[in-house]
CSV table of C-alpha atoms in Angstrom, one decimal:
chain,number,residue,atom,x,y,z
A,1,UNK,CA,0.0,0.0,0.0
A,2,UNK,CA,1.2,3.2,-0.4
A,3,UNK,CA,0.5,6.9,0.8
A,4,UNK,CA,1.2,11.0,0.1
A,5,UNK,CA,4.5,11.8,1.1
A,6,UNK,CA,5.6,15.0,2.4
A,7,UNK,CA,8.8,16.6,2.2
A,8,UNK,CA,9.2,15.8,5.7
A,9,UNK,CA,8.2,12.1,5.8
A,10,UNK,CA,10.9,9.2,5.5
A,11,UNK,CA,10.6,7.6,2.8
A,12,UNK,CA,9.0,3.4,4.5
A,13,UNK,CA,11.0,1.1,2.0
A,14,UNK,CA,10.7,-3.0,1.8
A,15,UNK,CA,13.3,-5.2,1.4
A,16,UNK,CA,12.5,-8.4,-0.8
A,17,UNK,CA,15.7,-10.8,-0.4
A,18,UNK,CA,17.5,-9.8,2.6
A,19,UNK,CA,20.5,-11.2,1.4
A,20,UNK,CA,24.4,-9.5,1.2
A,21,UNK,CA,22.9,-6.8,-1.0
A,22,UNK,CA,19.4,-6.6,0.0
A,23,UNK,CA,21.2,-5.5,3.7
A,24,UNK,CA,24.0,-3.5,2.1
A,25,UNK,CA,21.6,-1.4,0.5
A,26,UNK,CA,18.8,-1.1,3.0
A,27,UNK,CA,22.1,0.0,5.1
A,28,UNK,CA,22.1,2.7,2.6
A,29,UNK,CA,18.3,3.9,3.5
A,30,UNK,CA,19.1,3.7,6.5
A,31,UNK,CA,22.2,6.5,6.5
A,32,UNK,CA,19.9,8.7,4.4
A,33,UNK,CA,17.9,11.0,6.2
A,34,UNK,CA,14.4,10.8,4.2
A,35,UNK,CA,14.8,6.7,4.5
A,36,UNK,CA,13.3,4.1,6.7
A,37,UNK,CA,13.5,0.2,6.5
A,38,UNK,CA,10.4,-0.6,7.6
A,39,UNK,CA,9.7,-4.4,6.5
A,40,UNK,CA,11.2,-7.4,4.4
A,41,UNK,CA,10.7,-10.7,3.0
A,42,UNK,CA,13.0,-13.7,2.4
A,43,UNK,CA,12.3,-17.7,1.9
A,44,UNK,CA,15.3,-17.6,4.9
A,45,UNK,CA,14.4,-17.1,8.4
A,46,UNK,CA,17.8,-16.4,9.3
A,47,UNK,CA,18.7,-13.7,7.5
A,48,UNK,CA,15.3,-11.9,7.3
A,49,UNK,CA,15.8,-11.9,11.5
A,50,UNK,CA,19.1,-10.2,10.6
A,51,UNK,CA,17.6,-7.4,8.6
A,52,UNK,CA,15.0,-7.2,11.3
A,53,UNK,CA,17.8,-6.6,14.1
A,54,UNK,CA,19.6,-4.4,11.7
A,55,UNK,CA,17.0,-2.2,10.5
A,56,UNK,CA,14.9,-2.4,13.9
A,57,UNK,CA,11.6,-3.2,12.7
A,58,UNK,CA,9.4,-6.1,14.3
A,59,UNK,CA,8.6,-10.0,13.8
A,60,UNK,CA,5.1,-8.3,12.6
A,61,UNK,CA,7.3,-6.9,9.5
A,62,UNK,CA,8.8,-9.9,8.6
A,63,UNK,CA,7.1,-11.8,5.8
A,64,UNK,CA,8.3,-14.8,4.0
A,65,UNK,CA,5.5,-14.2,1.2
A,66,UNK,CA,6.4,-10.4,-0.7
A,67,UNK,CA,3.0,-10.1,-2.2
A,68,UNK,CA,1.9,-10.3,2.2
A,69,UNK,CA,4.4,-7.9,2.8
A,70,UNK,CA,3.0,-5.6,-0.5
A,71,UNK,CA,-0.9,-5.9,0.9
A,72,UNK,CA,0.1,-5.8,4.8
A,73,UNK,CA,2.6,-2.9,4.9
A,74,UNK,CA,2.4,0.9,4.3
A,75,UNK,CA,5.3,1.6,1.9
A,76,UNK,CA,6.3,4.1,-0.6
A,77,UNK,CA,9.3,2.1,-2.0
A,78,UNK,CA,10.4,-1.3,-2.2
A,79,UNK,CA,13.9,-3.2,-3.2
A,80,UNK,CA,14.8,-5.9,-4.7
A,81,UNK,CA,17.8,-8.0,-4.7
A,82,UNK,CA,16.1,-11.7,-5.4
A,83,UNK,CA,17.0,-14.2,-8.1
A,84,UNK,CA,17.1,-12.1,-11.7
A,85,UNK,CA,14.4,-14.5,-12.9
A,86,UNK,CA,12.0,-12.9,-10.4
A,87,UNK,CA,12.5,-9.6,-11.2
A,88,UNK,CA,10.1,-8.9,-13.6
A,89,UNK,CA,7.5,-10.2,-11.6
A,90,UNK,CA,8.1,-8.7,-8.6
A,91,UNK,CA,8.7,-5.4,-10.3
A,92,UNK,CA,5.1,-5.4,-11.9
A,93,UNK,CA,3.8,-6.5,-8.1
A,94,UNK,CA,5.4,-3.4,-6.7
A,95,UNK,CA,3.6,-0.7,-9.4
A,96,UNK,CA,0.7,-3.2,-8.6
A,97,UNK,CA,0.4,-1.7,-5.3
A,98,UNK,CA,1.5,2.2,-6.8
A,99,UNK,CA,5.1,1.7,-5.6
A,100,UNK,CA,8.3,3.2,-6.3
A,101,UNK,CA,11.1,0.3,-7.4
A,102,UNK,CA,14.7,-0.1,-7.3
A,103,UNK,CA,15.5,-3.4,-8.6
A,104,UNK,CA,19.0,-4.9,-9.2
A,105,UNK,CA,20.2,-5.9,-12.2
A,106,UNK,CA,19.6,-7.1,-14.7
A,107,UNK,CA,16.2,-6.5,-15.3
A,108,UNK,CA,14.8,-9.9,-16.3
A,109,UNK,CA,15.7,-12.5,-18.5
A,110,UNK,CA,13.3,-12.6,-20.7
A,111,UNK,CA,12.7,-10.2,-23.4
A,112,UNK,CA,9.3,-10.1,-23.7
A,113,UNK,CA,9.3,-9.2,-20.1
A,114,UNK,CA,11.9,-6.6,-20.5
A,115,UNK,CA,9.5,-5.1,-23.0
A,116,UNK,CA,6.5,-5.3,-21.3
A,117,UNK,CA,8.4,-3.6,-17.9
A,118,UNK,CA,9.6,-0.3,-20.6
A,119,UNK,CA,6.0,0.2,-21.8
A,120,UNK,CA,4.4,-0.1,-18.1
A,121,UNK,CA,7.1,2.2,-16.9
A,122,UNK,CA,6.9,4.6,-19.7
A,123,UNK,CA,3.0,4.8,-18.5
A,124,UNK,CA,3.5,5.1,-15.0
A,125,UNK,CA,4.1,7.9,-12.3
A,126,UNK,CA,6.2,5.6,-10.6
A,127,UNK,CA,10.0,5.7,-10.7
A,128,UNK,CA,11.6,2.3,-11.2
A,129,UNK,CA,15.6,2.3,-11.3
A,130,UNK,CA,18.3,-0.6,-12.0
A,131,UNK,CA,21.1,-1.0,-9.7
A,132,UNK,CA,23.9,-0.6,-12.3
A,133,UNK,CA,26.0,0.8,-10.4
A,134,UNK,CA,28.7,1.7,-12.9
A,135,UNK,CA,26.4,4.9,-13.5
A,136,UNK,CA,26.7,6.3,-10.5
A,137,UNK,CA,31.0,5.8,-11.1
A,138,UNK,CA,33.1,8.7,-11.9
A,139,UNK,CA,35.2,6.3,-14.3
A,140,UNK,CA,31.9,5.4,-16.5
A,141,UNK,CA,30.3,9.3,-16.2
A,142,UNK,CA,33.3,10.3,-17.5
A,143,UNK,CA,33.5,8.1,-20.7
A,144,UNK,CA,29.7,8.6,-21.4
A,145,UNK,CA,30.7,12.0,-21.0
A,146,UNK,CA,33.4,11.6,-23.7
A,147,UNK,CA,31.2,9.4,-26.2
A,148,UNK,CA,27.5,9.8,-25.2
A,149,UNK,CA,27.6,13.8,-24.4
A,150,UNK,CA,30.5,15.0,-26.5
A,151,UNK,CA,29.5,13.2,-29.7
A,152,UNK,CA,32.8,11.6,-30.3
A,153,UNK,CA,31.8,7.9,-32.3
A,154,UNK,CA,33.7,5.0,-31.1
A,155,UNK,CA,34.6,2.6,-34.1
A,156,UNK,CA,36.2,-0.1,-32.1
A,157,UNK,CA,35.8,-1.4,-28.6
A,158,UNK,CA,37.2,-4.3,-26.6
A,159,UNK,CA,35.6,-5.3,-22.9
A,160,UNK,CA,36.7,-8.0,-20.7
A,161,UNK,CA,36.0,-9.1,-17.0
A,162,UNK,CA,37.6,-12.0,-15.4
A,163,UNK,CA,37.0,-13.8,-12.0
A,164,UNK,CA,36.5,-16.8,-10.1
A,165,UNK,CA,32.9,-16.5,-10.9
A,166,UNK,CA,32.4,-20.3,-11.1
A,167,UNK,CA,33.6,-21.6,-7.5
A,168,UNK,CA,32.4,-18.1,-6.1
A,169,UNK,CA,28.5,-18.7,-6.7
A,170,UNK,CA,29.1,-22.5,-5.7
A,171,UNK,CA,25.7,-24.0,-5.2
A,172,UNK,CA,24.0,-20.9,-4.7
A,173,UNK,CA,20.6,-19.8,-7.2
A,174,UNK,CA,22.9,-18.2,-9.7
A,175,UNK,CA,24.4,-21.6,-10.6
A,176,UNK,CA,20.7,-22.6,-11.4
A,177,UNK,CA,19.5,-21.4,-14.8
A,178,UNK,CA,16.3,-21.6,-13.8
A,179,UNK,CA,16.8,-19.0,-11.5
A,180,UNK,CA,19.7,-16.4,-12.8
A,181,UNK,CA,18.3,-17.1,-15.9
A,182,UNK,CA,21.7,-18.2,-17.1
A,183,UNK,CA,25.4,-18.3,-16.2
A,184,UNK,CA,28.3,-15.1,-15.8
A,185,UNK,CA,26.7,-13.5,-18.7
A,186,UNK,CA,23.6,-13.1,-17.1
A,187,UNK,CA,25.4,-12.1,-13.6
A,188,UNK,CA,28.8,-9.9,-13.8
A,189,UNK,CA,28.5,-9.3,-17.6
A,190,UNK,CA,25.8,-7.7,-17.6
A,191,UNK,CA,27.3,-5.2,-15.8
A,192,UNK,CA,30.1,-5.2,-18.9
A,193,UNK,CA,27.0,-5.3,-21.7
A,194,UNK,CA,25.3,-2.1,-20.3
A,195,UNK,CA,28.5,0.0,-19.8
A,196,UNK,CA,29.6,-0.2,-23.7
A,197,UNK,CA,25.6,0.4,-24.2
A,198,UNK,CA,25.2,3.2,-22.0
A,199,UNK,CA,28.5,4.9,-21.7
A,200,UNK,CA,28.3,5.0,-26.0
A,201,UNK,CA,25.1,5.7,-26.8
A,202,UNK,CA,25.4,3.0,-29.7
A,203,UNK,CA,22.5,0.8,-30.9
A,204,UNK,CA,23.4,-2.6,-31.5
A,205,UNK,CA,22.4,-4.3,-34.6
A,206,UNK,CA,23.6,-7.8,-34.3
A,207,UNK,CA,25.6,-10.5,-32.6
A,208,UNK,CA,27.6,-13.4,-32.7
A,209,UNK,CA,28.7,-15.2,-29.7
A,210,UNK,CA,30.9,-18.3,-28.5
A,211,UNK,CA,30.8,-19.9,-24.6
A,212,UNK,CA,31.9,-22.3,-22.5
A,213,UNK,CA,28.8,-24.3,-20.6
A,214,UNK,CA,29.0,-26.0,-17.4
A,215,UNK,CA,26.4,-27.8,-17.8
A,216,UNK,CA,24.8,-30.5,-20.2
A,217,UNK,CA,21.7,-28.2,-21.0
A,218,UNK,CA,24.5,-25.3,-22.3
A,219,UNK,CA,22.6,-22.9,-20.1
A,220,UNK,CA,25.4,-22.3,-17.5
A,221,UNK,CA,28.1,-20.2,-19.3
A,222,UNK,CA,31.3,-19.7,-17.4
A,223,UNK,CA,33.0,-18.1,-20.4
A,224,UNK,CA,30.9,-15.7,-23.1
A,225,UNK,CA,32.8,-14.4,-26.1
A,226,UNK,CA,30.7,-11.6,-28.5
A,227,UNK,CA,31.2,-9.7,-31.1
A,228,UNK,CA,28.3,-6.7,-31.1
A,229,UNK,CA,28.2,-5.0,-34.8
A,230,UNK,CA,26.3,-1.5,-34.0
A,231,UNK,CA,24.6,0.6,-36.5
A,232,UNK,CA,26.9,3.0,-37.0
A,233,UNK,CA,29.3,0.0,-37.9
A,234,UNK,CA,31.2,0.4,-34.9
A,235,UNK,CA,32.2,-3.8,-33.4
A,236,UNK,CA,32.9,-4.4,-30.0
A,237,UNK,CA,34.2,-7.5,-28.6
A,238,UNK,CA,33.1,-8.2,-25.0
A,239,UNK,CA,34.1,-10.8,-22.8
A,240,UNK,CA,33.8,-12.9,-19.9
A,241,UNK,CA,35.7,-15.5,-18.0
A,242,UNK,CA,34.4,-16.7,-14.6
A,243,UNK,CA,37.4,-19.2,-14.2
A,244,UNK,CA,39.9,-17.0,-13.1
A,245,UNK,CA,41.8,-16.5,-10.3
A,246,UNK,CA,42.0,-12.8,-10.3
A,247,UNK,CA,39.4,-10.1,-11.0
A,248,UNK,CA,40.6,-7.9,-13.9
A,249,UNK,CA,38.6,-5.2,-16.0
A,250,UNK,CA,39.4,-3.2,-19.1
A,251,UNK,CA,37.5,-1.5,-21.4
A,252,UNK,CA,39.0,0.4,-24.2
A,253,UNK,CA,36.9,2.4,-26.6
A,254,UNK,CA,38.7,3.9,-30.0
A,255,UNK,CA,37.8,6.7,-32.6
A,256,UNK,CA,39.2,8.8,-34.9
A,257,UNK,CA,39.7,11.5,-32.3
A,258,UNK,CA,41.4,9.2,-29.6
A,259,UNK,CA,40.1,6.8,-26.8
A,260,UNK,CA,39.2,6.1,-23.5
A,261,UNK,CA,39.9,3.4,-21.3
A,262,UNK,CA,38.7,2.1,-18.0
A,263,UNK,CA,40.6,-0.6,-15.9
A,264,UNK,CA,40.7,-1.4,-12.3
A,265,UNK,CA,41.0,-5.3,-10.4
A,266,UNK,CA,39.1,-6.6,-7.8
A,267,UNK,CA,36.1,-4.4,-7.1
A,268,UNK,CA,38.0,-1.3,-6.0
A,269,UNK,CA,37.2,1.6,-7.8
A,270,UNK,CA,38.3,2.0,-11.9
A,271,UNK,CA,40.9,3.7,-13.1
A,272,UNK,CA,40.0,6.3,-16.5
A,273,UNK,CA,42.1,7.9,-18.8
A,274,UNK,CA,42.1,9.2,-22.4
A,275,UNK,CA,44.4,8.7,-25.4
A,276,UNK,CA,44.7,12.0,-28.3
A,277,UNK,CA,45.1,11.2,-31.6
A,278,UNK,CA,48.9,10.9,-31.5
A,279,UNK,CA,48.7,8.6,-28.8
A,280,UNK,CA,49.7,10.6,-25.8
A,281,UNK,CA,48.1,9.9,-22.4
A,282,UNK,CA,46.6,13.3,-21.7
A,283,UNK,CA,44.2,12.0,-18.5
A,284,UNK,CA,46.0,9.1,-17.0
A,285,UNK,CA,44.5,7.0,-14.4
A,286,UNK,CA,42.0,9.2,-12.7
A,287,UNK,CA,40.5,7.2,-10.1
A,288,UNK,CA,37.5,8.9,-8.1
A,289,UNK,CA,35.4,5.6,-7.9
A,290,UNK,CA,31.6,6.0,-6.9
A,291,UNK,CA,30.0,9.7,-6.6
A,292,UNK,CA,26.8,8.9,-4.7
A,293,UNK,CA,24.9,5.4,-2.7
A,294,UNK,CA,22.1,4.2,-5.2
A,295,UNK,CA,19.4,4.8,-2.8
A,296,UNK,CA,20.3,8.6,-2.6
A,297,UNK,CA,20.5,8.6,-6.4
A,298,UNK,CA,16.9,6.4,-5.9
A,299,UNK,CA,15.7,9.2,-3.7
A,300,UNK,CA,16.6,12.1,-6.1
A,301,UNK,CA,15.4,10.5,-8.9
A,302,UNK,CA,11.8,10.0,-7.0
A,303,UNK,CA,11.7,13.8,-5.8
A,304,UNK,CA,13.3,15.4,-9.1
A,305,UNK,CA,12.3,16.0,-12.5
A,306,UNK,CA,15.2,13.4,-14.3
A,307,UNK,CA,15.1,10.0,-14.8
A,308,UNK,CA,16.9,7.8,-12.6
A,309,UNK,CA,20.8,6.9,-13.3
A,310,UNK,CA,19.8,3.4,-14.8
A,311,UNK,CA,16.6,3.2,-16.0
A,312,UNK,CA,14.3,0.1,-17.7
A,313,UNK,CA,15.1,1.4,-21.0
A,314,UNK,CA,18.8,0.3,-20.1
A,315,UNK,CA,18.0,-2.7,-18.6
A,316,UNK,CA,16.2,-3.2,-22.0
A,317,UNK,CA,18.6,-3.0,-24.2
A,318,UNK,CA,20.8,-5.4,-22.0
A,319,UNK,CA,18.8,-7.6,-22.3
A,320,UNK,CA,18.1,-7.6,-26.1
A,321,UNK,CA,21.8,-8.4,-26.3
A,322,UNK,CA,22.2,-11.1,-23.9
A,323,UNK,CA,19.3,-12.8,-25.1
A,324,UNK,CA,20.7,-12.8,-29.0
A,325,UNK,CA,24.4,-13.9,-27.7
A,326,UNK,CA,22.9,-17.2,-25.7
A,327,UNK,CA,20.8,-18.0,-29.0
A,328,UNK,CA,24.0,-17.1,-31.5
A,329,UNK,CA,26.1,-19.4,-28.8
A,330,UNK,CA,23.2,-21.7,-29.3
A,331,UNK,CA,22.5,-21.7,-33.0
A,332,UNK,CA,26.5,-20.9,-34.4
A,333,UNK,CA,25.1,-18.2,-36.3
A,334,UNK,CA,24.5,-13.9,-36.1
A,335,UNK,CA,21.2,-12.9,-34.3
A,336,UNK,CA,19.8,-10.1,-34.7
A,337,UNK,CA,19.1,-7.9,-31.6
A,338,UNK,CA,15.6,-7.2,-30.8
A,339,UNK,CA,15.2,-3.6,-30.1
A,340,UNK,CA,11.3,-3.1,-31.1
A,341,UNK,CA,8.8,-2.7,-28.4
A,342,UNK,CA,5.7,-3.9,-30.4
């Protein structure tokens, strides 16, 4: 349920998955002066009691059933950090019941729900933003700033992650298909799929795409190779490999003008820089990391006029492109990307 807010009120937020990141970022209402944590729900006891002790809200609050926690509580806002297949539906529940949403990434996997969640959006009062949180990061702001804003034209760009992806999500839902929808492409990539998306402004046209499965259904990928063709004719060649030892990023982006790069390891904060035309370093490694917690961007983006950081429309696209690399993986052949909202 949800009710008028004045500039006064807190704004009452649920939790659905009370998880590592469902807690980390209720942690993050909770240091902002206009939030509240008020309820959750998870399918484990445990660790909804330890957002209940955390966020100080009662065994009446705690529901193992969202949709009770939707009908039972007043809330202007809920998050969630559940299983990506789940997304779509529980964002829907939320504008059900006239609620702001910040949801984590990726949107969905399935693009027929992706398109469904851009046109409900687009018709809604509601602000629902994606916790991509490489838009809120000086490194990315910076080289959408250069590509996006400046209208400089990338014609080449390479992207690669590595880490121990694999023995890192163990038995947990994302090794179940089923559930994450698929494997590191669907997890940490898509992280590296909406950052040559968003920070470029480029609209891909078609895909081929290699990977390594882990399972006997070829739905677990542990290694994703693609090659995006855009229509400007730019190609970019992204990459990911979840059986490493180390985690290593890098994202170069070329044009006639010069380039930008982005590289950092582990999950610290990345490094950007630029390359002139004559190949002279004339930025090197500027490292600021993030500029602001997603729920105060959330928060703005609810109160202001502007859309949120990462909005459906990027999740959207995301998925388009994921969803034509596991069919080009599957098929051998160049899929199309699926960019119409019909």
């Amino acid at each position: 349920m949800s009710r008028a807010i004045s500039k006064s009120d807190h704004y009452k937020v649920g939790i659905i998955g009370t998880g590592f990141l469902g807690r980390a970022l209720g942690r993050e209402f909770k240091r902002h002066e206009r939030g509240a944590v008020v309820a959750a729900t998870d399918i484990n006891d445990e660790e909804l009691q330890k957002a209940a002790d955390e966020f100080d809200f009662d065994d009446g609050s705690q529901y193992n059933d969202y949709e009770a926690m939707l009908d039972g509580e007043e809330l202007d806002a809920i998050v969630i950090t559940t299983p990506h297949a789940l997304h779509a539906e529980q964002i829907n529940a939320g504008l059900d019941h006239d609620l702001h949403v910040l949801c984590e990434k990726p949107l969905c996997t399935d693009l027929d729900d992706a398109k469904q969640l851009v046109q409900r959006v687009e018709d809604s009062d509601k602000t629902v933003m994606l916790g991509f949180q490489r838009h809120l990061d000086t490194a990315f702001l910076k080289t959408r700033e250069y590509w996006h804003d400046e209208g400089h034209e990338p014609k080449f760009i390479t992207a690669e992650v590595t880490q121990d992806w694999i023995n890192a999500v163990g038995d947990s839902w994302k090794a179940n298909p089923a559930l994450s929808g698929g494997g590191q492409l669907y997890d940490t990539g898509s992280h590296l799929v909406d950052s040559v998306l968003w920070t470029t402004g480029l609209v891909p046209q078609s895909v081929t795409a290699e990977m390594v499965f882990e399972d006997d259904e070829q739905r677990l990928d542990t290694q994703a190779m693609l090659t995006v063709r855009f229509e400007n004719d730019a190609v970019a060649t992204i990459a990911v490999s979840g059986d490493a030892p180390r985690v290593n990023e890098g994202i170069h982006m070329w044009g006639d003008d010069g380039s930008t790069q982005i590289d950092g390891t582990e999950w610290n904060p990345r490094r950007y820089s630029e390359i002139n035309s004559d190949g002279d370093m004339i930025e090197p490694n500027v490292n600021w990391g993030p500029e602001k917690p997603k729920a105060e961007a959330f928060i703005e983006a609810i109160e202001g006029e502007e859309e949120p950081p990462a909005t459906v429309l990027d999740g959207f696209k995301t998925v388009a492109v994921t969803e034509a690399a596991y069919e080009a993986a599957q098929t051998g052949e160049r899929v199309n990307v699926d960019l119409s909202l019909d």
